[in-house]
Tab-separated table of C-alpha atoms in Angstrom:
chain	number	residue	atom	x	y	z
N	528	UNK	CA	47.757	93.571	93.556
N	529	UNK	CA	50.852	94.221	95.809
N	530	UNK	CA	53.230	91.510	97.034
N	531	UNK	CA	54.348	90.120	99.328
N	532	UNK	CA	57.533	89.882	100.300
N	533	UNK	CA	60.290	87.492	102.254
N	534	UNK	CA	62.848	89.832	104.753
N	535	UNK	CA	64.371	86.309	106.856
N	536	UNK	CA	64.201	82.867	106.936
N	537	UNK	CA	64.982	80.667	109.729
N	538	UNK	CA	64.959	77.004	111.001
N	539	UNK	CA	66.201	74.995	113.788
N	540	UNK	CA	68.465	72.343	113.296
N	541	UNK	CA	66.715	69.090	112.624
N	542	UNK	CA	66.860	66.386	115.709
N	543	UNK	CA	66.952	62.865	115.122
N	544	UNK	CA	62.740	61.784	116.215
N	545	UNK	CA	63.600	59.456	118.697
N	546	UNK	CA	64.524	59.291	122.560
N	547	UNK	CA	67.860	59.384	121.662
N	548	UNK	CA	67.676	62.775	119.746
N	549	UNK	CA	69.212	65.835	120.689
N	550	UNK	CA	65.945	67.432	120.567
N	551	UNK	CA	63.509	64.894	122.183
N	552	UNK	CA	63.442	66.523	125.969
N	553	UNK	CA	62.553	69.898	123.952
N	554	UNK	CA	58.597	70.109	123.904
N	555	UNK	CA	57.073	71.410	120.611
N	556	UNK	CA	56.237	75.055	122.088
N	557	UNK	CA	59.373	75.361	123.254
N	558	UNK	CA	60.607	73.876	119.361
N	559	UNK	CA	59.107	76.716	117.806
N	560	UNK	CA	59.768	79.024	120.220
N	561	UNK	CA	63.004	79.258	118.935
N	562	UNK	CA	62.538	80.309	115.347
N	563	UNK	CA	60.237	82.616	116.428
N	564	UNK	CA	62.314	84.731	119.093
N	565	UNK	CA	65.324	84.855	115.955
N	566	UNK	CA	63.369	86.579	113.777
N	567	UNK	CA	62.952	89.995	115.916
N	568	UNK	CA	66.508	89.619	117.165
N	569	UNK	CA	67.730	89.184	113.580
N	570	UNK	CA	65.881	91.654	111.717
N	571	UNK	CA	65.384	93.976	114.298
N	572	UNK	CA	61.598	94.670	113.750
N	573	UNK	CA	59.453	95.497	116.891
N	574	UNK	CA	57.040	92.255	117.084
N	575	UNK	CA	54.746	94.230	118.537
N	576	UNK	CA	54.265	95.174	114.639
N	577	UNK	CA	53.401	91.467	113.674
N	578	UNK	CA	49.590	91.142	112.988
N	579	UNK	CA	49.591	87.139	112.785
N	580	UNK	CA	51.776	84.065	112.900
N	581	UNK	CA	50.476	81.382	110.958
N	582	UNK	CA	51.932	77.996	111.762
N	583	UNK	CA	52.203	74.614	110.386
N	584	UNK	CA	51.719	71.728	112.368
N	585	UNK	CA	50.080	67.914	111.150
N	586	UNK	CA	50.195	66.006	114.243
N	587	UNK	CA	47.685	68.485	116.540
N	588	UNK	CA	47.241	66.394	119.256
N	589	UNK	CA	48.934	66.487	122.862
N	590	UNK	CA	51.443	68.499	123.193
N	591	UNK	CA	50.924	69.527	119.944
N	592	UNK	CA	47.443	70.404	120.267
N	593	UNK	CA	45.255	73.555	121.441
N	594	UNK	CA	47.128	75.848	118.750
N	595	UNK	CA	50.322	75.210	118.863
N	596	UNK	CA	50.970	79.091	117.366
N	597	UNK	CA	49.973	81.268	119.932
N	598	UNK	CA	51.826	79.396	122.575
N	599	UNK	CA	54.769	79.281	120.718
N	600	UNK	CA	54.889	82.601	119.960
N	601	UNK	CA	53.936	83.787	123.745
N	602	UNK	CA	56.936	81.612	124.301
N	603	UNK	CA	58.928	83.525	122.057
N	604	UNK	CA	58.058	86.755	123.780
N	605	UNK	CA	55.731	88.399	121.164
N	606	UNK	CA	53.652	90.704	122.713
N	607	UNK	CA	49.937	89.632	124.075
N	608	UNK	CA	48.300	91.389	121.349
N	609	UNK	CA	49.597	89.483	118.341
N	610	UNK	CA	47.088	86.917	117.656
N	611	UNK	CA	48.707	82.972	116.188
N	612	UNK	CA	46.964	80.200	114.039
N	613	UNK	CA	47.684	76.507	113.409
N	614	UNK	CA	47.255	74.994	110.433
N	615	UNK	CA	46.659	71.501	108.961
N	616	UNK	CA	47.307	70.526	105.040
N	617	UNK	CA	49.896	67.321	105.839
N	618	UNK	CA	52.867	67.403	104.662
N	619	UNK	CA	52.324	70.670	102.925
N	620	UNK	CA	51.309	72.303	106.016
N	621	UNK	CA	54.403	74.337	106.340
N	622	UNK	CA	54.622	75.944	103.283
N	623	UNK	CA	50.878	76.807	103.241
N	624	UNK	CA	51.162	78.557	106.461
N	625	UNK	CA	53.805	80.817	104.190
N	626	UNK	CA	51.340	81.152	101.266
N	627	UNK	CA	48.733	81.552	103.641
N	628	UNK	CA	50.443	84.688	105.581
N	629	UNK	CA	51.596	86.075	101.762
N	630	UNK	CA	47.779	85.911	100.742
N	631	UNK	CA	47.183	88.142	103.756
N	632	UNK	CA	49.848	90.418	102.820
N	633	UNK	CA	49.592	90.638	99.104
N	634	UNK	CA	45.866	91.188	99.829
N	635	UNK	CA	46.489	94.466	102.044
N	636	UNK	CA	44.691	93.154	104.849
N	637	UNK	CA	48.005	92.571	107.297
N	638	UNK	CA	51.620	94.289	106.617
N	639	UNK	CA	53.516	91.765	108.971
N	640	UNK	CA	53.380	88.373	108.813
N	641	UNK	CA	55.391	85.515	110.553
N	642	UNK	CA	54.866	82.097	109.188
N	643	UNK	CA	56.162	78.610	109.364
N	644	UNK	CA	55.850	75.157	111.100
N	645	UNK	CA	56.556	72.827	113.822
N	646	UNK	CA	56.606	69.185	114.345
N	647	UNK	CA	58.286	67.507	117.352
N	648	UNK	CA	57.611	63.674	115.950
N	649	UNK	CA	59.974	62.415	118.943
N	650	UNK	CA	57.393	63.886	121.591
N	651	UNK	CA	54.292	63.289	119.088
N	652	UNK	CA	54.284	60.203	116.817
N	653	UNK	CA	52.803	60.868	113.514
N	654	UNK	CA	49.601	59.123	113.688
N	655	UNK	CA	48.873	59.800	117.400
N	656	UNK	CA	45.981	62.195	116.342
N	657	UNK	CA	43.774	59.232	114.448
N	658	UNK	CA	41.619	60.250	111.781
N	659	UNK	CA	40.029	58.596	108.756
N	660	UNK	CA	43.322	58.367	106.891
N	661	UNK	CA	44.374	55.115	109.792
N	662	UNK	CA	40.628	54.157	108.947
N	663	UNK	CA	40.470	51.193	107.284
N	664	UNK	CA	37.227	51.920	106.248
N	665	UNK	CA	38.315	54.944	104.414
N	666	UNK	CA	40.802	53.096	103.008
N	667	UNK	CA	39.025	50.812	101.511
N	668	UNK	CA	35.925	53.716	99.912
N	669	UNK	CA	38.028	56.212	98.858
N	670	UNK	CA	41.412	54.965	98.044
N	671	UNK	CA	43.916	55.892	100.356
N	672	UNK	CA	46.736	53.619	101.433
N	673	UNK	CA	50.179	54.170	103.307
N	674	UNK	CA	52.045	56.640	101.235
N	675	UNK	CA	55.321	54.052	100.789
N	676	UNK	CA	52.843	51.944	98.448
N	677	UNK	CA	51.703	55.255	96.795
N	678	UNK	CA	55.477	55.799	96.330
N	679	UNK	CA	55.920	52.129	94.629
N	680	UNK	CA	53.091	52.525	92.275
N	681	UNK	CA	54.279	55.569	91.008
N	682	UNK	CA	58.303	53.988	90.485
N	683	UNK	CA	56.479	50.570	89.075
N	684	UNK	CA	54.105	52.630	86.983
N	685	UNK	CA	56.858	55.440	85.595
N	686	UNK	CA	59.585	52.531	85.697
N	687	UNK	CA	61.743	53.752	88.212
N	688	UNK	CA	64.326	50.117	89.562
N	689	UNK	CA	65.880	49.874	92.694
N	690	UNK	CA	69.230	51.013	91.624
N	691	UNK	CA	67.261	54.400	90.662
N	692	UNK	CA	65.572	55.127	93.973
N	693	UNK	CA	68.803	54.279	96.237
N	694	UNK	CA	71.564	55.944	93.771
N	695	UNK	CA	69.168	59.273	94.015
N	696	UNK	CA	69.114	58.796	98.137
N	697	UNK	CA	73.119	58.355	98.218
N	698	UNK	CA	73.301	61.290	96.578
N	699	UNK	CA	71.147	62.924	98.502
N	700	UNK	CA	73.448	61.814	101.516
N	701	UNK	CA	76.455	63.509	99.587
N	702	UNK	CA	74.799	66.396	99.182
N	703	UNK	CA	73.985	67.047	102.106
N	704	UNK	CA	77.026	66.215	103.727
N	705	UNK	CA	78.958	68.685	101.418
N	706	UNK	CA	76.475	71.072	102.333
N	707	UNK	CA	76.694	71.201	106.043
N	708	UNK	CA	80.706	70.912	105.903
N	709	UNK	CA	80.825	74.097	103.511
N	710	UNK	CA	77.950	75.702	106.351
N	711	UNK	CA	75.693	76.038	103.950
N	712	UNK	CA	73.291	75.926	106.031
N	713	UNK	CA	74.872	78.337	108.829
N	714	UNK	CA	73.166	81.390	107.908
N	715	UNK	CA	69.276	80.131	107.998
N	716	UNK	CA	70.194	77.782	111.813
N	717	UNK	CA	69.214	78.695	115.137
N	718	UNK	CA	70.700	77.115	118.080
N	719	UNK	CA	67.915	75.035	120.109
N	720	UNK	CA	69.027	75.795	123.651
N	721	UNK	CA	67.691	74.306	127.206
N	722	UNK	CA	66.462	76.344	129.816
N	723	UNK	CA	69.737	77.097	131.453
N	724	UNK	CA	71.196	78.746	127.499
N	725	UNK	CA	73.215	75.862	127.297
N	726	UNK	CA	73.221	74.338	123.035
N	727	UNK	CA	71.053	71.472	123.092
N	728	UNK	CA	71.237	71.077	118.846
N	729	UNK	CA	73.214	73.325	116.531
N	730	UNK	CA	73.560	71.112	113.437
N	731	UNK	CA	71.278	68.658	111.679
N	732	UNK	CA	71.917	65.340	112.875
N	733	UNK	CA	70.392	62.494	110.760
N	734	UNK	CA	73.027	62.680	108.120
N	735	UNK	CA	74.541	59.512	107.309
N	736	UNK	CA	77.562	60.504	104.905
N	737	UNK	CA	78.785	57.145	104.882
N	738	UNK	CA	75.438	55.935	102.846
N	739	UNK	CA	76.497	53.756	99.827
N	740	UNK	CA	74.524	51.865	97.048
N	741	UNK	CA	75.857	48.394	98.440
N	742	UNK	CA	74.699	49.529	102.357
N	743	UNK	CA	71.293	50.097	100.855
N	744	UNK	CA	70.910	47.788	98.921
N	745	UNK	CA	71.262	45.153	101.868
N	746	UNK	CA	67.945	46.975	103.016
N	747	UNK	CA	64.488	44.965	102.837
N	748	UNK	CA	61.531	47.127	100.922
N	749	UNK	CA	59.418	48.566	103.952
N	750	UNK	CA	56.078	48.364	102.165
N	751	UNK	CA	56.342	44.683	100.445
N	752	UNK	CA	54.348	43.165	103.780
N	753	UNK	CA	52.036	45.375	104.008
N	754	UNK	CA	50.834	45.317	100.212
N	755	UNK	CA	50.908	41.234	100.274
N	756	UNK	CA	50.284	40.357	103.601
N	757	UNK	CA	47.325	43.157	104.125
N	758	UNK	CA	46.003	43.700	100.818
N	759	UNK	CA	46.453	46.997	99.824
N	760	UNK	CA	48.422	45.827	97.183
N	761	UNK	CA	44.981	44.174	95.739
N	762	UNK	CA	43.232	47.706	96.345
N	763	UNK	CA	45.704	49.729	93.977
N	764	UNK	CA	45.069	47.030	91.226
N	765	UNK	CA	41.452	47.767	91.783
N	766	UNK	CA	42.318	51.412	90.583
N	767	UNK	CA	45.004	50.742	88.672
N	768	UNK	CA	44.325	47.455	87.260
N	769	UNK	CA	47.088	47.340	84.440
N	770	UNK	CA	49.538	46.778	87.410
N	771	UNK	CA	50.080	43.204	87.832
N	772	UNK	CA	52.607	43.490	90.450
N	773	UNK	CA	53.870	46.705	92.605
N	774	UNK	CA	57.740	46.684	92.312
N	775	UNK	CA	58.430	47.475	96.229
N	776	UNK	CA	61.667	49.328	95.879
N	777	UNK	CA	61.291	51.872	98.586
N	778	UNK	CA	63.100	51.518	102.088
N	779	UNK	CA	63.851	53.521	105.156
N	780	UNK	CA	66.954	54.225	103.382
N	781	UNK	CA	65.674	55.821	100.124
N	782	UNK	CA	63.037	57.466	102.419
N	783	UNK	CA	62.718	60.923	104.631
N	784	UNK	CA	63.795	60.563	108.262
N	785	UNK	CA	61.698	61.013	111.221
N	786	UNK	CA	63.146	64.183	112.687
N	787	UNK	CA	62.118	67.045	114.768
N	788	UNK	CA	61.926	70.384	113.396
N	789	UNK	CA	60.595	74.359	113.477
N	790	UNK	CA	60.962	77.049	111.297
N	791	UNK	CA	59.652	80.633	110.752
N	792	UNK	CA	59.770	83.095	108.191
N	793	UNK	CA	58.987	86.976	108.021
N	794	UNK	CA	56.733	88.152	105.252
N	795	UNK	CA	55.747	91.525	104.745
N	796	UNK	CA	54.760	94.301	102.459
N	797	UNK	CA	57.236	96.747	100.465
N	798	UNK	CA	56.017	99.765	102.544
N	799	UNK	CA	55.933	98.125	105.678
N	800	UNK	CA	59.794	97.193	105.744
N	801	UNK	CA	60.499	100.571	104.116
N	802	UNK	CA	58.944	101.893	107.061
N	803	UNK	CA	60.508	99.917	109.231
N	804	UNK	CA	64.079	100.451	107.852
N	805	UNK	CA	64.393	96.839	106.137
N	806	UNK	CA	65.274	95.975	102.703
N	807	UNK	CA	63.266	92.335	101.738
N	808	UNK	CA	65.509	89.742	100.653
N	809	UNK	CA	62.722	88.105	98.155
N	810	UNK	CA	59.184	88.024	97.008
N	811	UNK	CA	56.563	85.519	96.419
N	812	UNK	CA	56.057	85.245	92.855
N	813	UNK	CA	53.089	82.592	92.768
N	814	UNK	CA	51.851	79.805	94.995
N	815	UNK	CA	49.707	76.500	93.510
N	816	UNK	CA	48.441	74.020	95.354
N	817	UNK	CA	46.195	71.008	93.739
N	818	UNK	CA	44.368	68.012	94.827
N	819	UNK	CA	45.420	65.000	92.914
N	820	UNK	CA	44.092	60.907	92.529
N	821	UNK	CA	44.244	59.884	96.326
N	822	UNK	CA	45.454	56.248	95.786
N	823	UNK	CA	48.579	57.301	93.959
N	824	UNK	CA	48.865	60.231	95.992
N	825	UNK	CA	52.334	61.453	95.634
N	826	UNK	CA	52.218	62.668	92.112
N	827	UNK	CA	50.853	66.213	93.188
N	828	UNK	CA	53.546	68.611	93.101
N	829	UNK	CA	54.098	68.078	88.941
N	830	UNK	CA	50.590	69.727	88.515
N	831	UNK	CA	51.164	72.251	91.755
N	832	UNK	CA	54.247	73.164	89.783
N	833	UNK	CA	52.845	73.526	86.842
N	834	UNK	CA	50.165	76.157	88.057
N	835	UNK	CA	52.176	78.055	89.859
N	836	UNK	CA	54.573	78.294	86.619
N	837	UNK	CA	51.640	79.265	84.693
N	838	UNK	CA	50.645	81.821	87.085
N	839	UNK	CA	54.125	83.374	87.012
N	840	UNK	CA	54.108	83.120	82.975
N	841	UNK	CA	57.290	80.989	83.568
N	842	UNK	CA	58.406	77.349	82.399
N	843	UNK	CA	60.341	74.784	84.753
N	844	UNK	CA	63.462	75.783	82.244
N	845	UNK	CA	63.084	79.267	83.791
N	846	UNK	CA	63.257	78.392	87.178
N	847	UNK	CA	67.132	78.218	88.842
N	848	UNK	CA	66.779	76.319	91.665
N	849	UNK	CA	64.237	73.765	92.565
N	850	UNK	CA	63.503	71.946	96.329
N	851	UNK	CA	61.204	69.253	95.961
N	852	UNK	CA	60.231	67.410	99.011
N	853	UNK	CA	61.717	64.092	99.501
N	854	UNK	CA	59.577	61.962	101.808
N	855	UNK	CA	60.780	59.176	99.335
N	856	UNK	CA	63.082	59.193	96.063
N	857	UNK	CA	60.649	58.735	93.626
N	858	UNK	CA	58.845	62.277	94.391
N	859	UNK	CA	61.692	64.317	92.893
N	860	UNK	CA	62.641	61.634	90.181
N	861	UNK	CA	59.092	61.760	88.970
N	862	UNK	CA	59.163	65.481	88.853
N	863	UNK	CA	62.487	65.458	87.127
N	864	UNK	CA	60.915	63.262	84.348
N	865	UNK	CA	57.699	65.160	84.359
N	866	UNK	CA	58.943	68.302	84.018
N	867	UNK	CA	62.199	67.861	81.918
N	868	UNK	CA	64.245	69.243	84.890
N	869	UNK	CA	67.728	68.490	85.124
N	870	UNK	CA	69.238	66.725	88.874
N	871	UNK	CA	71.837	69.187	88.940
N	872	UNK	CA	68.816	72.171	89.784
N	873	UNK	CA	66.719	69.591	92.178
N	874	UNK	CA	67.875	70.111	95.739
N	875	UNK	CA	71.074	70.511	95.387
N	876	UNK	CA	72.125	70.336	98.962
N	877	UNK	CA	70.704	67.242	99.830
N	878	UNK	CA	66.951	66.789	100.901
N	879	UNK	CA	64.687	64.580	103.877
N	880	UNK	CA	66.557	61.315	102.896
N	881	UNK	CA	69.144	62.953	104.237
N	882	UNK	CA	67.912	65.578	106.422
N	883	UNK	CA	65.098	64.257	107.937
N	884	UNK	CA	61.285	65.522	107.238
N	885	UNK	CA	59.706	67.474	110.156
N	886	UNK	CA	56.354	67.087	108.716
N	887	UNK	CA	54.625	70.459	109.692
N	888	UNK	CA	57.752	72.290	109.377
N	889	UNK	CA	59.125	70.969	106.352
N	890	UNK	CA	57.946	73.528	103.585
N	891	UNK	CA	58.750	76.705	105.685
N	892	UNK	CA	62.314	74.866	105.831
N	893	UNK	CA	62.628	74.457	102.369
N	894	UNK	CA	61.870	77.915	101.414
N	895	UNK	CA	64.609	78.657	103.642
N	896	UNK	CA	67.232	76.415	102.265
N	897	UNK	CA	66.066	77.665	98.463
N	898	UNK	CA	66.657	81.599	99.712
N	899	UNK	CA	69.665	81.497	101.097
N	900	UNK	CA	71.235	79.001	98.138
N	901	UNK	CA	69.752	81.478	95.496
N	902	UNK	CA	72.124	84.390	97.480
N	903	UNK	CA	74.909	82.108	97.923
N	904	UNK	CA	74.952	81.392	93.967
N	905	UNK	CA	73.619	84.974	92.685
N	906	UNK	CA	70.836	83.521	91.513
N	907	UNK	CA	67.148	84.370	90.758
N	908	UNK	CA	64.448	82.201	90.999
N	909	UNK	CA	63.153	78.670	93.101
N	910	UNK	CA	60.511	76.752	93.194
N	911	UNK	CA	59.528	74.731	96.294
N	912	UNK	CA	57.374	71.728	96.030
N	913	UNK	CA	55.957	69.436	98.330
N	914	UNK	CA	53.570	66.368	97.940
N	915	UNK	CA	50.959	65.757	100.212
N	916	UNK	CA	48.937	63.049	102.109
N	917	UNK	CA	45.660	62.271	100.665
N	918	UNK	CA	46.651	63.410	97.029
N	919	UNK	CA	47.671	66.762	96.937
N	920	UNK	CA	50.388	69.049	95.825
N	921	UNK	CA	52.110	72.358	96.430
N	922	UNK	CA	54.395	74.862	95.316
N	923	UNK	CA	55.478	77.790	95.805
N	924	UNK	CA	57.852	80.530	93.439
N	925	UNK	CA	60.304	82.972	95.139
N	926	UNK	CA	62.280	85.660	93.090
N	927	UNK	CA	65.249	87.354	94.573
N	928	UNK	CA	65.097	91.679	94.686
């Protein structure tokens, strides 16, 4: 089978998700917009040559709704013809709208592909669109809880303290910081502008550098209440009924940030860009994705990682880089043990404790970030990872050419 194949990766900066951030007055058409007018003016292909754009989005309701994709790409000034689709797997969402448009690719059906995600959680409140995971109902029959309890369980049951969890976000928050003061994260940025041209965003801007152990420390666990008060701490013992007590050591400092976010990405086939006078940058070596216990939820992208290592014939020792999702600290610290992977190859320019997690867009993002650090360090190979709401997991592996 052919593959498929990376030629640019983009994002907007990501906007604090409040009233206050830089990004709030910008709706989410306009959001994605943005990535997707860079990658024709980068790359230089014709977008009258794209066959699909295949978008990421969780929270489709509003101004989100009614497929976000095909207005966002009419927005960007693709032509009528070139059709756009929106999907929906959570958190994952934005990286399977890139596995999605690489299936497509790889399969020979479509030779250009632009993929990515958008979430604007400012404008569009993660939650606003209901369903049965706010159902207590559901709750209660299959499992499912907020994913901050998910995210104690796993640190009481893999014994992961306090100290753990916040040391791994303040060095997250160094990370990062280094990271955007080196511009390492110039090359993959487009400016969000306002109608007029004039820079609305052209840096991430929920860093906070000054993060320390003792500052977080001072913070109160943001799940305790809602596991004693409301139950659901009783509900995980029903599952997991060896746990006597859930050690609530995550907070909305050893968390991902509410932020607002887009990204795109241009995927293609080897004769397509030769044809079109472009030399790909990278190609997807193999994608997994896995459902996983729904209570505990967050332990997914250990066995998503795992297939798609076994479907590349590869071991976590031969991958180079790894960006694993950080929507809290134990996701990454649990991989890290899981796996036998060292910190110093786990996002190593920060992640969402620091950066902020733009649900829908988040993946696409990642890839990103993993592409252009590979080229930075003359590297080879990453591995992109995400958990995912409900209890599921996926990855994604990208060698350089």
């Amino acid at each position: 089978m052919p593959d498929a194949y990376i030629y640019d990766a983009v994002r907007t900066p990501r906007g604090r998700g409040r009233k206050d951030g830089s990004l709030y007055t910008v709706r989410p058409v306009e959001l994605l917009a943005a990535p997707l007018a860079a990658i024709p003016q980068r790359t230089g292909l014709d977008p009258a040559l794209i066959e699909d754009v295949v978008v990421g989005c969780v929270t489709q309701t509003g101004e989100q709704g009614a497929c976000v994709a095909r207005f966002g790409l009419l927005a960007a000034g693709y032509p009528e013809h070139v059709p756009g689709v929106t999907h929906n797997r959570f958190c994952g969402s934005g990286l399977e709208a890139i596995n999605h448009g690489a299936a497509m690719v790889a399969a020979g059906f479509q030779r250009w592909v632009v993929a990515g995600g958008v979430e604007s959680m400012s404008r569009v409140p993660m939650g606003a669109d209901g369903g049965a995971w706010w159902d207590t109902a559901t709750q209660w029959s299959v499992g499912a809880v907020p994913q901050g309890i998910s995210a104690d369980l796993i640190a009481t049951l893999h014994g992961f303290s306090r100290g753990d969890v916040d040391g791994f976000a303040v060095e997250s928050q160094q990370r990062a910081a280094r990271a955007q003061a080196t511009g390492a994260f110039q090359r993959g940025l487009v400016t969000v502008r306002d109608p007029s041209g004039l820079p609305l965003l052209e840096q991430d801007e929920y860093l906070r550098p000054d993060t320390t152990v003792e500052t977080l420390g001072k913070l109160k666990p943001a799940f305790e209440l809602m596991g004693t008060r409301f139950g659901l701490d009783a509900l995980v013992r029903r599952r997991y009924p060896q746990v006597e007590r859930i050690q609530h050591v995550h907070t909305a400092g050893n968390s991902s940030g509410i932020v607002d976010g887009a990204a795109a990405v241009l995927l293609g086939s080897l004769e397509a860009g030769q044809a079109a006078g472009l030399h790909p940058r990278a190609r997807i070596r193999s994608i997994g994705v896995v459902g996983s216990e729904p209570l505990i939820m967050l332990t997914g992208p250990v066995e998503a990682s795992r297939k798609a290592l076994a479907a590349a014939g590869m071991t976590p020792a031969d991958i180079d880089l790894y960006e694993v999702n950080e929507a809290f600290a134990v996701v990454p610290l649990y991989l890290m043990q899981q796996l036998g992977v060292p910190h110093d190859k786990i996002n190593v320019l920060g992640g969402a404790i620091a950066l902020g997690h733009p649900l829908g867009a988040t993946g696409a993002m990642l890839l990103g970030t993993v592409l252009d650090h590979l080229e930075d360090r003359g590297l080879a190979t990453g591995l992109v990872t995400l958990c995912i709401g409900g209890g599921m997991g996926i990855a994604t592996i990208i060698e350089r050419v």
